[in-house]
Structures are given as structure tokens and as C-alpha cells.
XYZ file of C-alpha atoms in Angstrom:
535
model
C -269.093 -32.615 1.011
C -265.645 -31.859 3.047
C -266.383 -29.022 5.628
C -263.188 -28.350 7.746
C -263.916 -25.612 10.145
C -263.059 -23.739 13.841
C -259.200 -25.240 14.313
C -258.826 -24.376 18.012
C -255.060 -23.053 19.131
C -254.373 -23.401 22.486
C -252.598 -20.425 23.380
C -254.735 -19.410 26.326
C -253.412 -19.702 29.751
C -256.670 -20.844 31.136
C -257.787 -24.046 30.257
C -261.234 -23.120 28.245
C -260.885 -19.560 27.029
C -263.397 -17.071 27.495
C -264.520 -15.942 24.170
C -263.159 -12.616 23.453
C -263.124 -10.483 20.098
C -259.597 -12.036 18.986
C -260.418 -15.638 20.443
C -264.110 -16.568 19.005
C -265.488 -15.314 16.126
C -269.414 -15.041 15.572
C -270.835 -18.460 14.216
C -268.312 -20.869 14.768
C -268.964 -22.611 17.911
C -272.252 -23.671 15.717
C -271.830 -23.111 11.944
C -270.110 -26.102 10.849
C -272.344 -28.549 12.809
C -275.442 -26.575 11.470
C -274.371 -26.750 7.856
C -273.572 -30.426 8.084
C -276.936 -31.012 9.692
C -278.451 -30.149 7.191
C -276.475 -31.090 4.393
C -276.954 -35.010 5.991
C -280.412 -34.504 5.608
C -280.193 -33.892 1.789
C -278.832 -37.294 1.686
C -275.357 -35.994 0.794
C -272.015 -37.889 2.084
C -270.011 -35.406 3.876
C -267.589 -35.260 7.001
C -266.679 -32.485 9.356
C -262.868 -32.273 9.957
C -262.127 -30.084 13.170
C -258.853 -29.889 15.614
C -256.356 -28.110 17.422
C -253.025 -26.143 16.443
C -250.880 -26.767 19.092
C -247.149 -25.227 17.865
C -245.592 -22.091 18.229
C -243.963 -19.188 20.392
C -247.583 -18.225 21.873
C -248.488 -21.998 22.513
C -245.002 -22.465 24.587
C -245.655 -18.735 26.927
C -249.055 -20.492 27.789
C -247.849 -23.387 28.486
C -244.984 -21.279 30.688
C -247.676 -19.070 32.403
C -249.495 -22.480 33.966
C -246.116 -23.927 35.161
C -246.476 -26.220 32.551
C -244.556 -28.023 29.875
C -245.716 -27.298 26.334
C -247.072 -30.916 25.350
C -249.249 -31.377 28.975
C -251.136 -27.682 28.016
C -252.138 -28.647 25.213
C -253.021 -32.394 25.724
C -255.297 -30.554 28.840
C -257.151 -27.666 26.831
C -258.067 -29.808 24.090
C -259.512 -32.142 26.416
C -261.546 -29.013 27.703
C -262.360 -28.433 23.711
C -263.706 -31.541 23.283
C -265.920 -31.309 26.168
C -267.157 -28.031 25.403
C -268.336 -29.573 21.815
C -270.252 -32.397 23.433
C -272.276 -30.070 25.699
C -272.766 -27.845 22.574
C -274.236 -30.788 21.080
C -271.473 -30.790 18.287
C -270.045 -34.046 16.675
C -267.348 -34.564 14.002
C -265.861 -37.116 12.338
C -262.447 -36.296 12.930
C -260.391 -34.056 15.423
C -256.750 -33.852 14.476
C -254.119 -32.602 16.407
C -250.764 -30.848 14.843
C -248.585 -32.825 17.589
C -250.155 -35.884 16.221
C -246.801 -37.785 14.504
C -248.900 -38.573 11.243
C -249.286 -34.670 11.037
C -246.235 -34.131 11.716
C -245.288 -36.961 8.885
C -247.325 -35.200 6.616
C -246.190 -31.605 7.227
C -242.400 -32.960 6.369
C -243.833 -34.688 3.186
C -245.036 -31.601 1.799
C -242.521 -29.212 2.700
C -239.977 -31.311 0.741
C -242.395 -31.224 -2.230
C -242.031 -27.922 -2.110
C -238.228 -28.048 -1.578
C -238.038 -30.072 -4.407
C -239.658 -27.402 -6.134
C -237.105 -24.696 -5.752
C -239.710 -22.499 -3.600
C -237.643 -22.380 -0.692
C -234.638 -19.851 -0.206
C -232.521 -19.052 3.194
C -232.686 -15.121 3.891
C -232.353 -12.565 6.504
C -235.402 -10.917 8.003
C -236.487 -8.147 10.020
C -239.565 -6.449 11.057
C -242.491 -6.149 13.765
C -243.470 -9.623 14.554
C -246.844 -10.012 15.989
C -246.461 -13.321 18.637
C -250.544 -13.497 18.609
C -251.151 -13.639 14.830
C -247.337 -15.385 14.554
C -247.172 -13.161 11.696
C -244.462 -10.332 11.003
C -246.380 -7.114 10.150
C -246.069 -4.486 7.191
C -245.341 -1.160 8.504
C -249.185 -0.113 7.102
C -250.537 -3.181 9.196
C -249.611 -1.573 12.289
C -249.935 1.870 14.178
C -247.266 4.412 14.965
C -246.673 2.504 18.162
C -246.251 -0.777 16.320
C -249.496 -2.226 17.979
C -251.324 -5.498 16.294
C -254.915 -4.281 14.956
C -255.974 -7.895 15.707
C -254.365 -8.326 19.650
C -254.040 -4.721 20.346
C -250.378 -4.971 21.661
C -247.562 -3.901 20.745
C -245.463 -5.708 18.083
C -241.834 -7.473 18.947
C -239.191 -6.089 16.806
C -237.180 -9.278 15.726
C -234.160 -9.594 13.123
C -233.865 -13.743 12.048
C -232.323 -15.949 9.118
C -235.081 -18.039 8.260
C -236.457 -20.221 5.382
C -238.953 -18.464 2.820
C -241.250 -19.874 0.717
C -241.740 -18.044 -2.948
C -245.318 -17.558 -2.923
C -244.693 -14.431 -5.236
C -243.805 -16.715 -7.722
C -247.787 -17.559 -7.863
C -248.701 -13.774 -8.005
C -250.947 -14.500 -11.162
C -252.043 -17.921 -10.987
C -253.621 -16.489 -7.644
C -254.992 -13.527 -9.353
C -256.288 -15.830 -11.520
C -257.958 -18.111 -9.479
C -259.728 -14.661 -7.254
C -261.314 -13.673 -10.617
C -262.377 -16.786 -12.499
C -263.732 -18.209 -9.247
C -265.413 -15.453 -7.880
C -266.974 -18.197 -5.225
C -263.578 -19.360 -3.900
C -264.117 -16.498 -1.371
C -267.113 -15.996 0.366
C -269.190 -14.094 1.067
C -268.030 -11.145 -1.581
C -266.624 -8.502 0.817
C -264.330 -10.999 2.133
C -263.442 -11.739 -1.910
C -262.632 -8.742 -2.647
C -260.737 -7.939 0.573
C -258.857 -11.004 -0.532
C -258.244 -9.374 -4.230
C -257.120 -6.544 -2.994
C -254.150 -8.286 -0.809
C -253.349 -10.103 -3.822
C -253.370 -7.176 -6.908
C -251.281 -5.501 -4.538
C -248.470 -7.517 -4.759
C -248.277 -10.830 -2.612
C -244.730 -11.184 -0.808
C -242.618 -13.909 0.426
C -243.182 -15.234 3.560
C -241.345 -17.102 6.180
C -241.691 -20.638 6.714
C -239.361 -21.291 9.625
C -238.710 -19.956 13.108
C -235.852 -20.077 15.054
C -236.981 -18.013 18.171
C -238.493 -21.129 19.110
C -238.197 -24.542 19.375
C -241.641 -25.873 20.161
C -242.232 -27.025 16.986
C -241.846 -29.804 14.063
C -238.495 -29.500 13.488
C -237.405 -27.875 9.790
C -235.805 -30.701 8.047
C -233.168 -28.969 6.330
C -231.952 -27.328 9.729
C -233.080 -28.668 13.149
C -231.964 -25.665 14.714
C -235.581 -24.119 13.365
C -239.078 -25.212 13.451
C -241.555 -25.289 10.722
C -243.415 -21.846 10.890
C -247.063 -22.405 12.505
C -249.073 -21.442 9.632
C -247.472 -23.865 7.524
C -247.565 -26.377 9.828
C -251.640 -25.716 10.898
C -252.885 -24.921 7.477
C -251.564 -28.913 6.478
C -254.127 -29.917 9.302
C -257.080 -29.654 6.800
C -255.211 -32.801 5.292
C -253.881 -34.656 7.946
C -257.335 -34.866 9.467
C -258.460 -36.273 6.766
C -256.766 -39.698 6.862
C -257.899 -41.951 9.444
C -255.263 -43.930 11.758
C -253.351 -46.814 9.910
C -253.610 -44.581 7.045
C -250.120 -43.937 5.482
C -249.772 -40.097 6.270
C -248.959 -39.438 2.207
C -250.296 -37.342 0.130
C -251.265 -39.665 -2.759
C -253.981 -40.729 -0.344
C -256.092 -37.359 0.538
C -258.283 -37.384 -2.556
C -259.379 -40.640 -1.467
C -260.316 -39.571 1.873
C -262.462 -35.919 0.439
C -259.877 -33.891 -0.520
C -260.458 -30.693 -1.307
C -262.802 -29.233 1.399
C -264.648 -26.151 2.167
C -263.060 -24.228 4.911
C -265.140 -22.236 7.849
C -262.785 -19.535 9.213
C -262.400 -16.797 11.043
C -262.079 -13.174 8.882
C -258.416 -12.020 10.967
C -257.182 -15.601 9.470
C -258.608 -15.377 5.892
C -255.265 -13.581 4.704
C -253.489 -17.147 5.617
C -256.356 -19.624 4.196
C -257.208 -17.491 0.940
C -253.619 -16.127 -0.097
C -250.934 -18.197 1.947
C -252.416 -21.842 1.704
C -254.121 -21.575 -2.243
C -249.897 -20.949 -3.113
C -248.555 -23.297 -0.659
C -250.726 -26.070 -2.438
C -250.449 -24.933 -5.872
C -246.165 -25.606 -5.272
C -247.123 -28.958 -3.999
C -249.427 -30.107 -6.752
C -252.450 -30.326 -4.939
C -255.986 -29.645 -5.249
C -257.164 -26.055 -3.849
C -259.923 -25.927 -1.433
C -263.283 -25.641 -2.912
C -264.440 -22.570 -0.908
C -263.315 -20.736 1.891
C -265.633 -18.745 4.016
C -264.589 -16.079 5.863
C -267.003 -15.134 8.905
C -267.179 -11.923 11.674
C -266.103 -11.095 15.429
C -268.630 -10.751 18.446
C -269.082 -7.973 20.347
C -270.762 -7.897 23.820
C -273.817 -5.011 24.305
C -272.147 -3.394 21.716
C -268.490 -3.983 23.003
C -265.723 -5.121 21.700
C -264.931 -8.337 24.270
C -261.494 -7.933 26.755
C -260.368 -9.389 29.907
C -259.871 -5.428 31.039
C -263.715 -4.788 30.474
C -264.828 -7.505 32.205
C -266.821 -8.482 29.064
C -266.068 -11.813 28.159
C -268.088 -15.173 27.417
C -268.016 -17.703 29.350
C -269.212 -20.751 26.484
C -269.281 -22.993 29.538
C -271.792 -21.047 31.464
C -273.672 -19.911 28.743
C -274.677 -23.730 27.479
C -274.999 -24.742 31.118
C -277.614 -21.772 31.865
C -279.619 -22.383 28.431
C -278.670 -25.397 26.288
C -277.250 -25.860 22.976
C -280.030 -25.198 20.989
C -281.160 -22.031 22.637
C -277.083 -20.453 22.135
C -277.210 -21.774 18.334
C -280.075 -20.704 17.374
C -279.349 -16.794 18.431
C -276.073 -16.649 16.811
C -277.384 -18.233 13.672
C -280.704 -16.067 13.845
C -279.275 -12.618 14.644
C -275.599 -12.429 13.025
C -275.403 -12.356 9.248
C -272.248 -14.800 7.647
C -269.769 -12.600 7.419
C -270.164 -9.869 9.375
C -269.622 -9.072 12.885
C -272.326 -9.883 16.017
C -273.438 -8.363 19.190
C -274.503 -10.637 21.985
C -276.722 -9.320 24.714
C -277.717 -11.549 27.349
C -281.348 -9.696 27.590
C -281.684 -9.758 23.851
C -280.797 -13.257 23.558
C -283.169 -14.482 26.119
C -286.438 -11.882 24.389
C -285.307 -13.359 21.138
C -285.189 -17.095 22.077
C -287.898 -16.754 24.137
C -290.252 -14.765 21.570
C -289.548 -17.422 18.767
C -288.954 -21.189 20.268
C -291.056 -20.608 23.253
C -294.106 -18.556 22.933
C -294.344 -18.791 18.782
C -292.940 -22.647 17.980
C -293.383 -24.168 21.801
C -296.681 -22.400 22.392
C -298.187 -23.065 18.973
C -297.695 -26.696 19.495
C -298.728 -27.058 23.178
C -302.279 -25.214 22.400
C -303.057 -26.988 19.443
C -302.103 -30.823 20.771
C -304.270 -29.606 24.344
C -306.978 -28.778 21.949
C -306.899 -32.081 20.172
C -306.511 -34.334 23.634
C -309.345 -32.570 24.336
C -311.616 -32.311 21.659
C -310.028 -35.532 19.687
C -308.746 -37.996 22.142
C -305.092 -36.877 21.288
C -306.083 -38.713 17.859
C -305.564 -37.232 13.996
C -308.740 -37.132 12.750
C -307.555 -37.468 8.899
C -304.798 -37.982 6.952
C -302.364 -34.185 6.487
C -302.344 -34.955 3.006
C -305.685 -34.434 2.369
C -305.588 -30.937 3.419
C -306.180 -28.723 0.169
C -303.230 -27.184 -1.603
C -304.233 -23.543 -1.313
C -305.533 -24.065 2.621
C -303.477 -20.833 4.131
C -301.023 -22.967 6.316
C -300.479 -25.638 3.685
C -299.840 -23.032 1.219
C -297.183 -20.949 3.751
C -295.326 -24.089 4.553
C -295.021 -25.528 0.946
C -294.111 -22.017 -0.015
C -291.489 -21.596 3.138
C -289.659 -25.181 2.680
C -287.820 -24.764 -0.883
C -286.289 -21.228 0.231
C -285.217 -22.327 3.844
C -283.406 -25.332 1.917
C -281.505 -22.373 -0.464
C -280.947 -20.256 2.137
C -279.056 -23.472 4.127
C -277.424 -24.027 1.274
C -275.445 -20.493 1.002
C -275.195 -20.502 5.100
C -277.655 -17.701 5.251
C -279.480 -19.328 8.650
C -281.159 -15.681 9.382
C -282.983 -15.997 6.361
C -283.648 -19.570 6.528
C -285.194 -19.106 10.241
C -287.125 -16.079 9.168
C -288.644 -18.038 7.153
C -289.438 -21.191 9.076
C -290.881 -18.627 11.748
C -293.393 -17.929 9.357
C -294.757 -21.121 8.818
C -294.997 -21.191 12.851
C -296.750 -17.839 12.878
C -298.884 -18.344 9.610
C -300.178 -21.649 12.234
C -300.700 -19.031 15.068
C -302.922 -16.771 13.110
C -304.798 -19.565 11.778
C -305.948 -20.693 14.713
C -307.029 -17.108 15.754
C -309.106 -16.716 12.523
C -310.583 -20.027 12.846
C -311.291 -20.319 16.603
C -311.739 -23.992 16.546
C -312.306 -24.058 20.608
C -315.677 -22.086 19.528
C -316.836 -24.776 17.051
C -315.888 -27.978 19.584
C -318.164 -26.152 22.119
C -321.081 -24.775 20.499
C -320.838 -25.736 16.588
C -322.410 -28.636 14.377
C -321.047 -31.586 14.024
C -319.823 -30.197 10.440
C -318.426 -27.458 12.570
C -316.725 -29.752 15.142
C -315.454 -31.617 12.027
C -313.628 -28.664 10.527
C -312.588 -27.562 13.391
C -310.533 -30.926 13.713
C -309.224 -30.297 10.755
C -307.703 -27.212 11.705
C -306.011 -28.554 14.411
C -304.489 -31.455 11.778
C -303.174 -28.447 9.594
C -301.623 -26.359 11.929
C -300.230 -29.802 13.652
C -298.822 -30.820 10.275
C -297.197 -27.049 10.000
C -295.194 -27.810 13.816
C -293.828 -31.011 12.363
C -292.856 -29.220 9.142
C -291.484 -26.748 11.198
C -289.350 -29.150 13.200
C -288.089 -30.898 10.243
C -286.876 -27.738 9.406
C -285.147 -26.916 12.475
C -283.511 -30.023 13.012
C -279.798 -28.596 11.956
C -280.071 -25.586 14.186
C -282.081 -27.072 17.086
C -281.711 -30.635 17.256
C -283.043 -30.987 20.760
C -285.950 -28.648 20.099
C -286.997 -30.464 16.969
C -287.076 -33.817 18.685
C -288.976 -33.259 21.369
C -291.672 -31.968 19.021
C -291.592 -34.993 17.366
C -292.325 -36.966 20.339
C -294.951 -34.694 20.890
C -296.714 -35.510 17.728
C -296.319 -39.285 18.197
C -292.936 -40.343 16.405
C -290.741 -42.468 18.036
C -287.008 -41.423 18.340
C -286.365 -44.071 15.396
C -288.824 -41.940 13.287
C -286.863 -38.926 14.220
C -283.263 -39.978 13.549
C -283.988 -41.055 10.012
C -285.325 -38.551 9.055
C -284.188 -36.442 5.297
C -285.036 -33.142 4.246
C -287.741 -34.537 1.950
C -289.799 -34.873 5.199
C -289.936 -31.066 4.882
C -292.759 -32.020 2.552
C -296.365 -32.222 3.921
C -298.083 -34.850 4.139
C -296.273 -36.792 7.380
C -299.698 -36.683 10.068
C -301.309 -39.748 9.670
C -305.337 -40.638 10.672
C -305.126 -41.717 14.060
C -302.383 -41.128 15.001
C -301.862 -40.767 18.535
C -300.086 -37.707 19.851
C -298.151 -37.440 23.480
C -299.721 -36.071 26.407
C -298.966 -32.266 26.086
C -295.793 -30.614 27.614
C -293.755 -27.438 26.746
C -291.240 -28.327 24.473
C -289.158 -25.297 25.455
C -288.812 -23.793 28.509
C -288.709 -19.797 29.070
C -284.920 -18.418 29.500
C -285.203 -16.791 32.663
C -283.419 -16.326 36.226
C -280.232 -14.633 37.003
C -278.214 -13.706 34.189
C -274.963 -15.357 33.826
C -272.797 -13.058 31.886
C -271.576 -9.891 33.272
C -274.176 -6.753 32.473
C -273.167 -3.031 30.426
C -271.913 -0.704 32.806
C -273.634 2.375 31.661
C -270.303 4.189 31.471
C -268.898 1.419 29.276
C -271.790 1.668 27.509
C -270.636 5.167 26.234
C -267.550 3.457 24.489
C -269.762 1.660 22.219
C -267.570 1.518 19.096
């Protein structure tokens, strides 16, 4: 599997962005990693293809507004990227940059394939050009002051000969493709969002700029650049090929062509209508899927520098770690629609399920056996029965979380790993095994042993099962329960199964496995007269 996801530009004038409604959207800064995690633990081959789009008139202001020349901003934020990916614990196998020369190669390969194909035509344009979106705007895009919907500024009116590309000419074939592949598009209100662009007639678009020059250079007339869009889009196949690779197009099946594509909903009108025709006039594959996710809010906010109510992503994985940030988005915003983040409900929520249900579940139960059972297993996890309550719960629990995974539904996935953690909690209530160590027979004691095996067995089911959202978490309670870090690293989903507790084996002494989220809060708080805004 090919998952190409979150292409950073670098049009901020700070070097790490705060993450505002038009600059992050909702499950991003974790999705990819999270749906590679777990499709690596199926056993599958796949790669995660992730970078930075670096052209364009917005790139070059930025790079103006820090005294800077265009080529040093962006060589510095992507270095800030890259670091804000390792402390979000998120790897890839390949970062590509669209001021790398074997892009830029690439891009020029293409573009005269579709030269060659008579898609190109010189005209004169004019219109309300958008510099944020780099997009000109339809006169029903935009409101009777000519202001983005996206950026919320006004639009640039702009009059230019450029180079057009004929993607009307692939007005059914992309019809076509919307209906017979009602998956190319997901999830479905982002499909038919995407239908409805395209029944209503798709239009020309142009491919070159000449209000700028910070840019690969248009072949066929150097006084223009290659418009942005084309240029980025061609990044999900330039990243594929590794260095020493002939930049060529004959080579990207080879290397996973097509992908899936993670993106952003106020881009899906490029990746879904604009890139399916530019690759249909080159000859090449179409993406397998594109997914189209939502915007955050902030306490019911739309995010802006003037509200004081952006995210810091630095300060936010500093305060609370990787995990703890994943798992909330992933938990709490459905794919495809948009988020709210509140910093008190993302502490009660983290806190309520990794902490007091997962952490606290695993911390009584292995004090329990240290001191009832010497820290040992007194049996085998396989030999608990089929229909015992917890057994039964997690067998139940591990097929679904694995679909839900599969269709990047992680709320339902860790709704339902919660209640394999919770079905462990309330057995240990009903059975009150610290009763029978104290006062029963040694039948009782026995049994009671037992119990602590079983809901033991659940926590390490449990992690297994929380490995691609909280990596971190999930290891430390499998040093808890005696594996090495070997044992963990190799692990597949099949070890979702029960049956992994062996007789003697010896846990760790006890120790939280996740702290409590608390102390000063590190975003800003509501204002109660913002909060009246609430749209």
C-alpha cells in the first residue's frame, strides 16, 4: 500500500506555523502514520510518501516578510517540519521537496506529455485570483466583496496570458470514473461534493503564471513558471523514486505507483478533479483513493491569529507527548468532518481513557499479582475458557477494531478497544480477587489468580491494539507484562489474538504507564465573550 499524505507548503512567515483553520486540518498531523501503523502490522508492504510544496507567489511574500530569499525560507521551515514529525513520533519513507531538481525533472517530463498531447493552449485570462489557494475564483466562489471563503481576504483582481490545460476535454471520462468508482472519493459527502463540481461542467484551468517567477520555469516560455498545483500535485510521483533513480515516468509503477492520497477537504477540488485529468492526458495510472478530511476549530472557534486562538503543535507535544495529542484527534473527530479541540476536554478525555481506564487497569492488576503471585503467571492465557466474559469481549472487540482501521474510522476502532479495557475493569469488580487471596481457599486463591491472568491477557490485547495510535503507550505496557523491546517491535496484528501470557512469566515491577495530563494549560483559554461567536 502507497499512502501519500499532509504535503506541507511553506508559505508562513514564521518558521513552524501555528495551526489555524486554513493551515491544519483535523487528523493529519497523525492519520497517515496511524494508518500505516497499522497496515505494517497486517504484514502488508507499504510506504508513506510526505513533503513540502515550496513554489509560488505566496511562498516568495513569506520568504519577503522574513528578509529572506525564497530558497533559504523554505530550506529553514522544512527543517522545522521535519522536526516537528520526529517529536510527533512520525516516520516516513520519503520526504520530497518540489525544489528538489529530480522534481523539477519530472514536472518538465510530464508537462511535455501533455504538450504532446494537444492539451495545452495560450489564452488571455481574467478574474479574482485568490494568492492563498493560488487559484482564480468563480464569481459564485466568492462574496460580494470578492473575499476567499477559504483565507477570508479579499481576492486580487488580475488580467494574464497564460498556458491552459484542457481538462474539459475529460468532462466524461471524469464523470465516469466519480460514478463507477464510487470509492475513489472518500468518505461519501466529499464524493458527492466532488460530483457535483464535475456534472456541473469542469473548466479549463491555468497551468502557468507569469506574476511570478519563483518557480520551475514553463518550458515553452521562460518568461512563466509552471502553475503550483501542477507542479505540487506531480510530488505524489517524484517522491516516489529514490535518489539515483532516473526521474522518468516509465519508472513510478515500479516504485508503488498509484497511491492513496490523505488531504485536506479546501484541496480536494485540486486532487479529485484537477490531478485525475492531468494524469489521464499523460497516460498514467489514477490514484487509488483520495480521502478528503475536516478543519479544527478551537472551543468551538474557528482558529485566527486575530482571536488569539491558534495551536501551537510545538507546545502541545512538548506539554503531553505524541501519543496523548494522537490519540484525541483520532478518538474525538470523525474522518471527514470538522473537529473542536479544547484543551480541558482533551486532557478529561485522555486522562479518563489511557490513564485511569487502560493505565489504571494494568497497574492494579500487575500490584495484585506481585503481591499475591510473585509477579509470576500462574497459567498459560490460552487456557482461559472461550466464553470467560473478558476472553469473550476481547475476541469479540479485535476483528471490528481491525475493520474499523481499515476504513480510517479510529473513533470506532478505539471505542471499541476501550471496551475490552473496561469489560477488564468490571471484571475485577465482580470478582474481587483481593477478597479470595486474603480470606478464600486455596481453590479460591487459585481462581482468583486466574482472574488476574485474564484481565492481564485483555491489557496486552489491548496494547496490541493500540500500537498504531499510541506507540509509546503500548510499549511500555509491554514491558510491564514482561516482553522485551525485541518482543514488542515484531510484533503483527495476529498478536491481537489471545493467547500471548505465558505460565511464569515474570512481569515488571509495577509503574504507571501513563501519567495524568495536568498543570498549567498551554494553549490560550475561551474568552467568554468569544465564546458567544461560536459558529
Amino acid at each position: 500500500m502507497l499512502l501519500q499524505g499532509f504535503r506541507q507548503d511553506c508559505s508562513s512567515s514564521a518558521p513552524i506555523p501555528p495551526l489555524t483553520q486554513d493551515k491544519l486540518t483535523t487528523p493529519s498531523i497523525c492519520m497517515p502514520r496511524d494508518a500505516l501503523s497499522m497496515q505494517r502490522l497486517q504484514g502488508k508492504k507499504v510506504r508513506f510518501v510526505t513533503g513540502t510544496d515550496e513554489h509560488g507567489e505566496k511562498i516568495a511574500e513569506a520568504a519577503k516578510a522574513r528578509g529572506m530569499q525564497p530558497q533559504e525560507h523554505c530550506d529553514s521551515v522544512v527543517e522545522e517540519y521535519k522536526s516537528l514529525w520526529t517529536q510527533l513520533d512520525i516516520s516516513y519513507d520519503s520526504f520530497i521537496r518540489t525544489t528538489d531538481k529530480r522534481h523539477e525533472a519530472l514536472v518538465e517530463q510530464l508537462l511535455q506529455r501533455v504538450w504532446d498531447k494537444g492539451d495545452i493552449y495560450k489564452a488571455k485570462y481574467k478574474g479574482w485570483y485568490c494568492v492563498g489557494c493560488e487559484e482564480y475564483k468563480q464569481d459564485d466562489e466568492i462574496d460580494a466583496q470578492h473575499n476567499c471563503p477559504v483565507h477570508r481576504k479579499p481576492c486580487v483582481h488580475r488580467e494574464e496570458e497564460n498556458f491552459f490545460f484542457r481538462l474539459s476535454s475529460y468532462q466524461q471520462r471524469l464523470e465516469t470514473l466519480l460514478k463507477d468508482n464510487p470509492q475513489f472519493v472518500y468518505p461519501a459527502s466529499r464524493r458527492n461534493e466532488v460530483l457535483g463540481w464535475v456534472q456541473g461542467g469542469v473548466r479549463d484551468f491555468s497551468i502557468s503564471r507569469a506574476a511570478t517567477q519563483w518557480g520551475i520555469k514553463f518550458p515553452q516560455d521562460p518568461k512563466q513558471t509552471v502553475y503550483v498545483w501542477f507542479d505540487a500535485l506531480n510530488g505524489y510521483l517524484s517522491g516516489l523514486l529514490p535518489e539515483g533513480v532516473e526521474p522518468s515516468a516509465d519508472n513510478l509503477t515500479q516504485y508503488g505507483w498509484p497511491g492513496n492520497h490523505i488531504i485536506g477537504k479546501d484541496i480536494l477540488r485540486f486532487h479529485a478533479v484537477y490531478w485525475p485529468g492531468m494524469l489521464m492526458s499523460c497516460g498514467l495510472p489514477l490514484p487509488q483513493r483520495v480521502w478528503g478530511h475536516g478543519f479544527i476549530t478551537k472551543d468551538g472557534l474557528k482558529m485566527g491569529k486575530s482571536l488569539g486562538n491558534v495551536l501551537d503543535p510545538v507546545a502541545l507535544v512538548a506539554a503531553y507527548g505524541p501519543d496523548a495529542v494522537r490519540f484525541f484527534f483520532l478518538k474525538e473527530v470523525d474522518f471527514g468532518q470538522d473537529g473542536d479541540f479544547s484543551e480541558k476536554r482533551f486532557r478529561d478525555i485522555v486522562n479518563a481513557a489511557l490513564a485511569n481506564d487502560i493505565g489504571n487497569l494494568l497497574n492494579r492488576t500487575l500490584n495484585l499479582l506481585k503481591k499475591n503471585c510473585g509477579s509470576a503467571m500462574p497459567a498459560d492465557s490460552s487456557q482461559v475458557p472461550d466464553n470467560s466474559p473478558v476472553r469473550h469481549t476481547a475476541q469479540q472487540q479485535v476483528e471490528f477494531v481491525a475493520a474499523q482501521y481499515e476504513q480510517l474510522s479510529f473513533g470506532k476502532a478505539i471505542d471499541a478497544i476501550q471496551r475490552v479495557s473496561a469489560r477488564g475493569n468490571l471484571y475485577l469488580q465482580e470478582r474481587e480477587p483481593w477478597a479470595a487471596f486474603k480470606k478464600g481457599s486455596p481453590g479460591e486463591k487459585e481462581q482468583a489468580g486466574l482472574v488476574l491472568l485474564e484481565v492481564l491477557e485483555a491489557a496486552r490485547v489491548v496494547a496490541v491494539m493500540l500500537t498504531p495510535i499510541a506507540p509509546a503507550l503500548a510499549r511500555l505496557v509491554y514491558r510491564q507484562l514482561g516482553f522485551s523491546d525485541q518482543e514488542f517491535e515484531t510484533l503483527t496484528w495476529a498478536d491481537a489474538q489471545w493467547g500471548g501470557l505465558q505460565k511464569g512469566q515474570q512481569t515488571a515491577s509495577p509503574k504507571p504507564v501513563f501519567a495524568r495530563l495536568e498543570g498549567d494549560y498551554v494553549t490560550a483559554q475561551p474568552d467568554a465573550a468569544l465564546a458567544e461567536t461560536k459558529t
